[in-house]
Short mmCIF file of C-alpha atoms in Angstrom, two decimals:
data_model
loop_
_atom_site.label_atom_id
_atom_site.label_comp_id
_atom_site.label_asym_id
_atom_site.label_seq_id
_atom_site.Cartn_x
_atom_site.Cartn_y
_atom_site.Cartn_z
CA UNK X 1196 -2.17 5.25 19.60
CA UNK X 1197 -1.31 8.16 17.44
CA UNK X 1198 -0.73 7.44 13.44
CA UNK X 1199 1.91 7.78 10.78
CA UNK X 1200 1.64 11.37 10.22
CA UNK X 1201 2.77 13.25 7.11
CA UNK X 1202 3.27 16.76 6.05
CA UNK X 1203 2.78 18.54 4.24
CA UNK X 1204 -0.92 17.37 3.13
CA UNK X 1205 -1.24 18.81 -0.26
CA UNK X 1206 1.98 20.55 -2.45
CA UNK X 1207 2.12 22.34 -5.75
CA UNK X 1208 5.02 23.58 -7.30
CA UNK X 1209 6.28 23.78 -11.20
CA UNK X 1210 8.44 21.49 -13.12
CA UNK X 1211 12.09 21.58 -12.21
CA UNK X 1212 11.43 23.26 -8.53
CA UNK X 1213 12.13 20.65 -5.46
CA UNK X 1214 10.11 19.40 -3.13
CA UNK X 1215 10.30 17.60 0.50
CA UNK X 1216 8.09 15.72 2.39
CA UNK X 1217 7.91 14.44 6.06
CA UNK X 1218 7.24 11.36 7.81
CA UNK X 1219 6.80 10.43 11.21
CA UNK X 1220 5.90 6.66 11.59
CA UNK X 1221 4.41 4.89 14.63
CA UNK X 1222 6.29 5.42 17.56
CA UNK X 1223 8.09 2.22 18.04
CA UNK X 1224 7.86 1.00 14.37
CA UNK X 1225 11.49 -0.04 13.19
CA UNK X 1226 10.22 -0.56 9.42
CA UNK X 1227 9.34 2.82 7.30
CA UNK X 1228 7.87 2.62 4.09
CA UNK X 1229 7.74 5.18 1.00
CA UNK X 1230 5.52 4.53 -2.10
CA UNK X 1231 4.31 6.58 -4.81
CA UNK X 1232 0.64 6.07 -6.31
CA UNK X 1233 0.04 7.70 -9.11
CA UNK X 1234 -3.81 8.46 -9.57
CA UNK X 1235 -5.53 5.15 -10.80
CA UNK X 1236 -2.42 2.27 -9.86
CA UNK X 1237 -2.07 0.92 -6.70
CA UNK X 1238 0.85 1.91 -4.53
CA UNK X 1239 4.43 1.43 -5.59
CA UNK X 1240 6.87 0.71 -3.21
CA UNK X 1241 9.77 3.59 -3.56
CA UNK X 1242 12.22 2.69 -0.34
CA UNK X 1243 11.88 1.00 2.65
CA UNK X 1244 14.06 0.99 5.93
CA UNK X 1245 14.84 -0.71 8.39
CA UNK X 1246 15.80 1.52 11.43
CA UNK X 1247 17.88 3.88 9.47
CA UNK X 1248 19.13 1.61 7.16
CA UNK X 1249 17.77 1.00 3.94
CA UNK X 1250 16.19 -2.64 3.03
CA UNK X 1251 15.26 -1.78 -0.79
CA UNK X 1252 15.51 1.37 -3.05
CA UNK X 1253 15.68 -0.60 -6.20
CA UNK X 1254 12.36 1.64 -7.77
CA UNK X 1255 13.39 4.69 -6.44
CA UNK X 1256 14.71 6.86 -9.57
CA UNK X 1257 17.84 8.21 -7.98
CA UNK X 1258 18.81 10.83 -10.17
CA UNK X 1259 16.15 12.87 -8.56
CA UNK X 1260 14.75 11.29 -5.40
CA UNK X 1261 16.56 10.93 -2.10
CA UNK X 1262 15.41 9.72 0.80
CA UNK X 1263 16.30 9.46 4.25
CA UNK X 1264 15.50 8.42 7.66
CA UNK X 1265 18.18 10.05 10.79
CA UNK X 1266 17.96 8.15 13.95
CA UNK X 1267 15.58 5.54 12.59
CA UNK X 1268 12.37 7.59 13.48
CA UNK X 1269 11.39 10.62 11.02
CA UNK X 1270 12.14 10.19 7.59
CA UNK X 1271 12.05 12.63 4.29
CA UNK X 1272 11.60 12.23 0.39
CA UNK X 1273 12.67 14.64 -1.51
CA UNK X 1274 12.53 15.37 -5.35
CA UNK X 1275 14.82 17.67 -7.21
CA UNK X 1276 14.28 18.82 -9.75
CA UNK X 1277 10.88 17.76 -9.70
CA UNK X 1278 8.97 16.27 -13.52
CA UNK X 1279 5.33 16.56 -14.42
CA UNK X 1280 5.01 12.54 -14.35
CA UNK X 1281 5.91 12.86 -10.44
CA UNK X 1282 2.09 14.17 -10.12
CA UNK X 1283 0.57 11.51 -7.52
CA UNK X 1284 0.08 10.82 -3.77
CA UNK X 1285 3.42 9.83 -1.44
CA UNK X 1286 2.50 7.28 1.16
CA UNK X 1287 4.82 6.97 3.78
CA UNK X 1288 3.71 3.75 6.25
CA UNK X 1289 5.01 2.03 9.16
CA UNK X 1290 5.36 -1.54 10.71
CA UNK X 1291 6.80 -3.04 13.90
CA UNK X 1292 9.57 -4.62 11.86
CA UNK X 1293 9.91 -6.02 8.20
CA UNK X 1294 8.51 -9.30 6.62
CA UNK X 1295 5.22 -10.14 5.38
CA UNK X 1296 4.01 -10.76 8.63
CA UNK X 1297 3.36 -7.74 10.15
CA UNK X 1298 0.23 -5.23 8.99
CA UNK X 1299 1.50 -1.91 7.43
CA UNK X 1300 -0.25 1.63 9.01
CA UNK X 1301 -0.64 4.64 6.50
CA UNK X 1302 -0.15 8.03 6.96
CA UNK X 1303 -2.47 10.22 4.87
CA UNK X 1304 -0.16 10.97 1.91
CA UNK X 1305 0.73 14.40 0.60
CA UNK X 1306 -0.61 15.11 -2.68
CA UNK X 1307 1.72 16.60 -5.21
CA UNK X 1308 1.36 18.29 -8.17
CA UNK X 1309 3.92 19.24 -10.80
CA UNK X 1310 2.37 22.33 -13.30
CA UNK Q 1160 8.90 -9.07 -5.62
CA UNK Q 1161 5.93 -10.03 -7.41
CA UNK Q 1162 2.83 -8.12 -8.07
CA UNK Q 1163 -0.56 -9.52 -6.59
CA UNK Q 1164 -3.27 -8.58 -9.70
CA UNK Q 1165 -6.49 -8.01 -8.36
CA UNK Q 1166 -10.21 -8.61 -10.54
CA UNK Q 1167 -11.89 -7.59 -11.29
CA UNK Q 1168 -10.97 -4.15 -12.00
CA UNK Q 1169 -14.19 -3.00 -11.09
CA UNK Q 1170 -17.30 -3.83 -9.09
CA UNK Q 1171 -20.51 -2.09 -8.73
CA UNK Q 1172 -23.16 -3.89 -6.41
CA UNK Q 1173 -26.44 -2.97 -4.77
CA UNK Q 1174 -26.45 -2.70 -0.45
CA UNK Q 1175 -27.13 -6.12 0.73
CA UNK Q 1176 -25.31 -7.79 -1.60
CA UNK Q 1177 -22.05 -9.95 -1.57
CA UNK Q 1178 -18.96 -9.06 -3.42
CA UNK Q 1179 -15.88 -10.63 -4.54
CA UNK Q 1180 -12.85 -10.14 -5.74
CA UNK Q 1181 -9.82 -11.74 -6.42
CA UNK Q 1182 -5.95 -11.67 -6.05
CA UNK Q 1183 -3.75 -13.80 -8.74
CA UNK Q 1184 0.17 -14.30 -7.90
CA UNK Q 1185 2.76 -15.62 -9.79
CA UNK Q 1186 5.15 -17.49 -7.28
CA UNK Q 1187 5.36 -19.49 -3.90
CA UNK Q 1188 4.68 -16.75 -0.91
CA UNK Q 1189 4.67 -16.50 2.80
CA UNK Q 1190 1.45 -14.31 3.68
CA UNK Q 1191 -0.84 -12.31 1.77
CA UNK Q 1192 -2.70 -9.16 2.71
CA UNK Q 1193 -5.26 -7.26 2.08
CA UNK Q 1194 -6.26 -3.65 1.91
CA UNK Q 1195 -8.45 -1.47 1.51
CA UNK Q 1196 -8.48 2.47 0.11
CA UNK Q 1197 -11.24 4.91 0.72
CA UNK Q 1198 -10.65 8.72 0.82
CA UNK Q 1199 -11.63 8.58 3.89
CA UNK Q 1200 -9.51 6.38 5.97
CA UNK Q 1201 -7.04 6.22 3.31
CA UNK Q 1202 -4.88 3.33 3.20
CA UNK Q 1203 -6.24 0.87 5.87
CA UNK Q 1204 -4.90 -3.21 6.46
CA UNK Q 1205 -7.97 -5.58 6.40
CA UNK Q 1206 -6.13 -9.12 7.09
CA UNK Q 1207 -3.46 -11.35 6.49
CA UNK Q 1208 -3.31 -14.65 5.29
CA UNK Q 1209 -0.54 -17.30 5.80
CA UNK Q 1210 0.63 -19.87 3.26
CA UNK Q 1211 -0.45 -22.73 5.47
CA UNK Q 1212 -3.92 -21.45 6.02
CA UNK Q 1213 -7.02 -21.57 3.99
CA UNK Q 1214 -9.51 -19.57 5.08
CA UNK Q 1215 -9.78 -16.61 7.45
CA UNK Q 1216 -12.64 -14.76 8.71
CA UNK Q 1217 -12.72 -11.46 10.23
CA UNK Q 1218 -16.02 -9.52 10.44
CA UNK Q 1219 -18.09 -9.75 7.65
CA UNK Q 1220 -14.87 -10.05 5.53
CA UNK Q 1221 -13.71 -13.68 4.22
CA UNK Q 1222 -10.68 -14.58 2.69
CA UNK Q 1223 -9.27 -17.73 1.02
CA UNK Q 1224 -6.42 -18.82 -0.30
CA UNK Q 1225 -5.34 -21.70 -2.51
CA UNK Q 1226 -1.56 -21.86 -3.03
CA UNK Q 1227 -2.30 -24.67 -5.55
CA UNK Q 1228 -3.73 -22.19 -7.61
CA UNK Q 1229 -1.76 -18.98 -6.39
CA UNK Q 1230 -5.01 -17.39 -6.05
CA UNK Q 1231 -6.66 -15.54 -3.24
CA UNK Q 1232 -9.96 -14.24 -3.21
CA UNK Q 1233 -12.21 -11.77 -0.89
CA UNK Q 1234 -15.61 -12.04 0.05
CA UNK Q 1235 -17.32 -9.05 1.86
CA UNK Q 1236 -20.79 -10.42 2.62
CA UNK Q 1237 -23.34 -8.37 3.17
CA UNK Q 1238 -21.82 -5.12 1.87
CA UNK Q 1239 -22.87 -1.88 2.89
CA UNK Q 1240 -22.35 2.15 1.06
CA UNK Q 1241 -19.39 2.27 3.60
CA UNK Q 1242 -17.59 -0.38 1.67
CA UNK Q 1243 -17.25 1.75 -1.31
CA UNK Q 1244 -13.16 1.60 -1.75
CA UNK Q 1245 -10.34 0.27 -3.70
CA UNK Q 1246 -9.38 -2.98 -2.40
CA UNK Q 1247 -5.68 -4.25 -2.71
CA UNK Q 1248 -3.28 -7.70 -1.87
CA UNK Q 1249 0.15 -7.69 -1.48
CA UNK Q 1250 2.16 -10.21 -1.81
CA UNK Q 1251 6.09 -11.49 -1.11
CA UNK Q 1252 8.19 -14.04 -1.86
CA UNK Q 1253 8.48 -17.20 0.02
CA UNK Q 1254 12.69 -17.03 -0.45
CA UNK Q 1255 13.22 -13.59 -0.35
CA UNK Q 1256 12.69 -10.55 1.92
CA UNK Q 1257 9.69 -9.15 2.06
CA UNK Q 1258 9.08 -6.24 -0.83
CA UNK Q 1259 5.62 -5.25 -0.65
CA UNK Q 1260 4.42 -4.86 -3.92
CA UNK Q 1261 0.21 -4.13 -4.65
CA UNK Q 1262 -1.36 -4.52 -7.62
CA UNK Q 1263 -3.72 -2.09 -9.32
CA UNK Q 1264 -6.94 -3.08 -7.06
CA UNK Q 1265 -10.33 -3.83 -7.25
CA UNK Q 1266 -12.76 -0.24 -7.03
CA UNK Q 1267 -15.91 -1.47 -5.35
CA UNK Q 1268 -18.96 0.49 -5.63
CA UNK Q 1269 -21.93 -0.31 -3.06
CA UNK Q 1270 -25.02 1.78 -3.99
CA UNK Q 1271 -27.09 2.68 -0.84
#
């Protein structure tokens, strides 16, 4: 069974540039995860969706991320423009469906850095 | 949500040896998971625990749970190098929908 993939893997860019990132979850998996983990704190939960609807965004800071996830399958993050603090790994993960029942899989993350 | 904290912050143990570590919550929850994080796996599910159970084995991995005490600990007995990793729960609510939410983990060390 093939992973939650991500892309790109690593990402550098300077303050106030933008930035994407991809996500394709576990083929079957309605639920899609996004967190941010900044080096040293454990993951923090940035959106999650449900098909292509979303479930929670309440810690994602909307002014300059946007997310989204077309036909329920693939899903993007993007920051514009993006901040220094916004340094840290992006998880994206996927479940079968949502509730605390069922295991999350993680993709690799893409690293980003903000000079 | 509600954040699982994990302690302690940081182990360091010899091969052989058994570690644990331990998950603190604040209210009533459904299940309970753990984690683990290694740079080389990444971000990798270990178990889950229910609310009605109190002990769960998988492996060499043991995990408890008393809801009296909203505590949860994790026993890896017999640890090897290969256990080197952050180790994480995650907790939800037992009303609402499920937000995961992890805590800032336990970093094991296992020297070979």
């Amino acid at each position: 069974e093939a992973g939650v993939a991500q892309s790109p893997r690593y990402k550098i860019i300077e303050k106030r540039q933008s930035v994407a990132f991809w996500c394709n979850p576990i083929s079957g998996h309605a639920t899609l995860y996004w967190y941010q983990q900044i080096l040293g704190q454990g993951p923090k939960l940035l959106i999650q969706f449900q098909n292509n609807g979303v479930v929670d965004d309440s810690q994602l800071p909307k002014d300059r991320f946007s997310a989204e996830r077309l036909k329920g399958v693939d899903s993007t993050l993007k920051i514009q423009p993006a901040k220094l603090e916004d340094s840290a790994v992006y998880l994206c993960a996927s479940s079968f469906t949502s509730g605390s029942s069922y295991e999350q899989y993680f993709g690799p993350g893409t690293r980003l850095t903000v000079t | 949500s509600q954040q699982g904290e994990e302690d302690p912050q940081a182990l360091s143990i010899q091969e052989g040896e058994n570690a644990t570590m331990n998950c603190s919550y604040k209210t009533s929850i459904n299940n309970l998971q753990w984690y683990r994080q290694n740079s080389g796996r990444g971000l990798v599910h270990l178990i889950l625990i229910r609310s009605n159970e109190r002990e769960k084995h998988s492996g060499r991995l043991r995990v408890t749970l008393d809801t009296s005490k909203k505590s949860s600990s994790l026993l890896i007995t017999a640890s090897r190098a290969a256990d080197t990793a952050s180790y994480f729960c995650a907790t939800d609510d037992e009303g609402g929908s499920y937000i995961p939410t992890f805590g800032r983990g336990t970093s094991l060390i296992v020297h070979p």
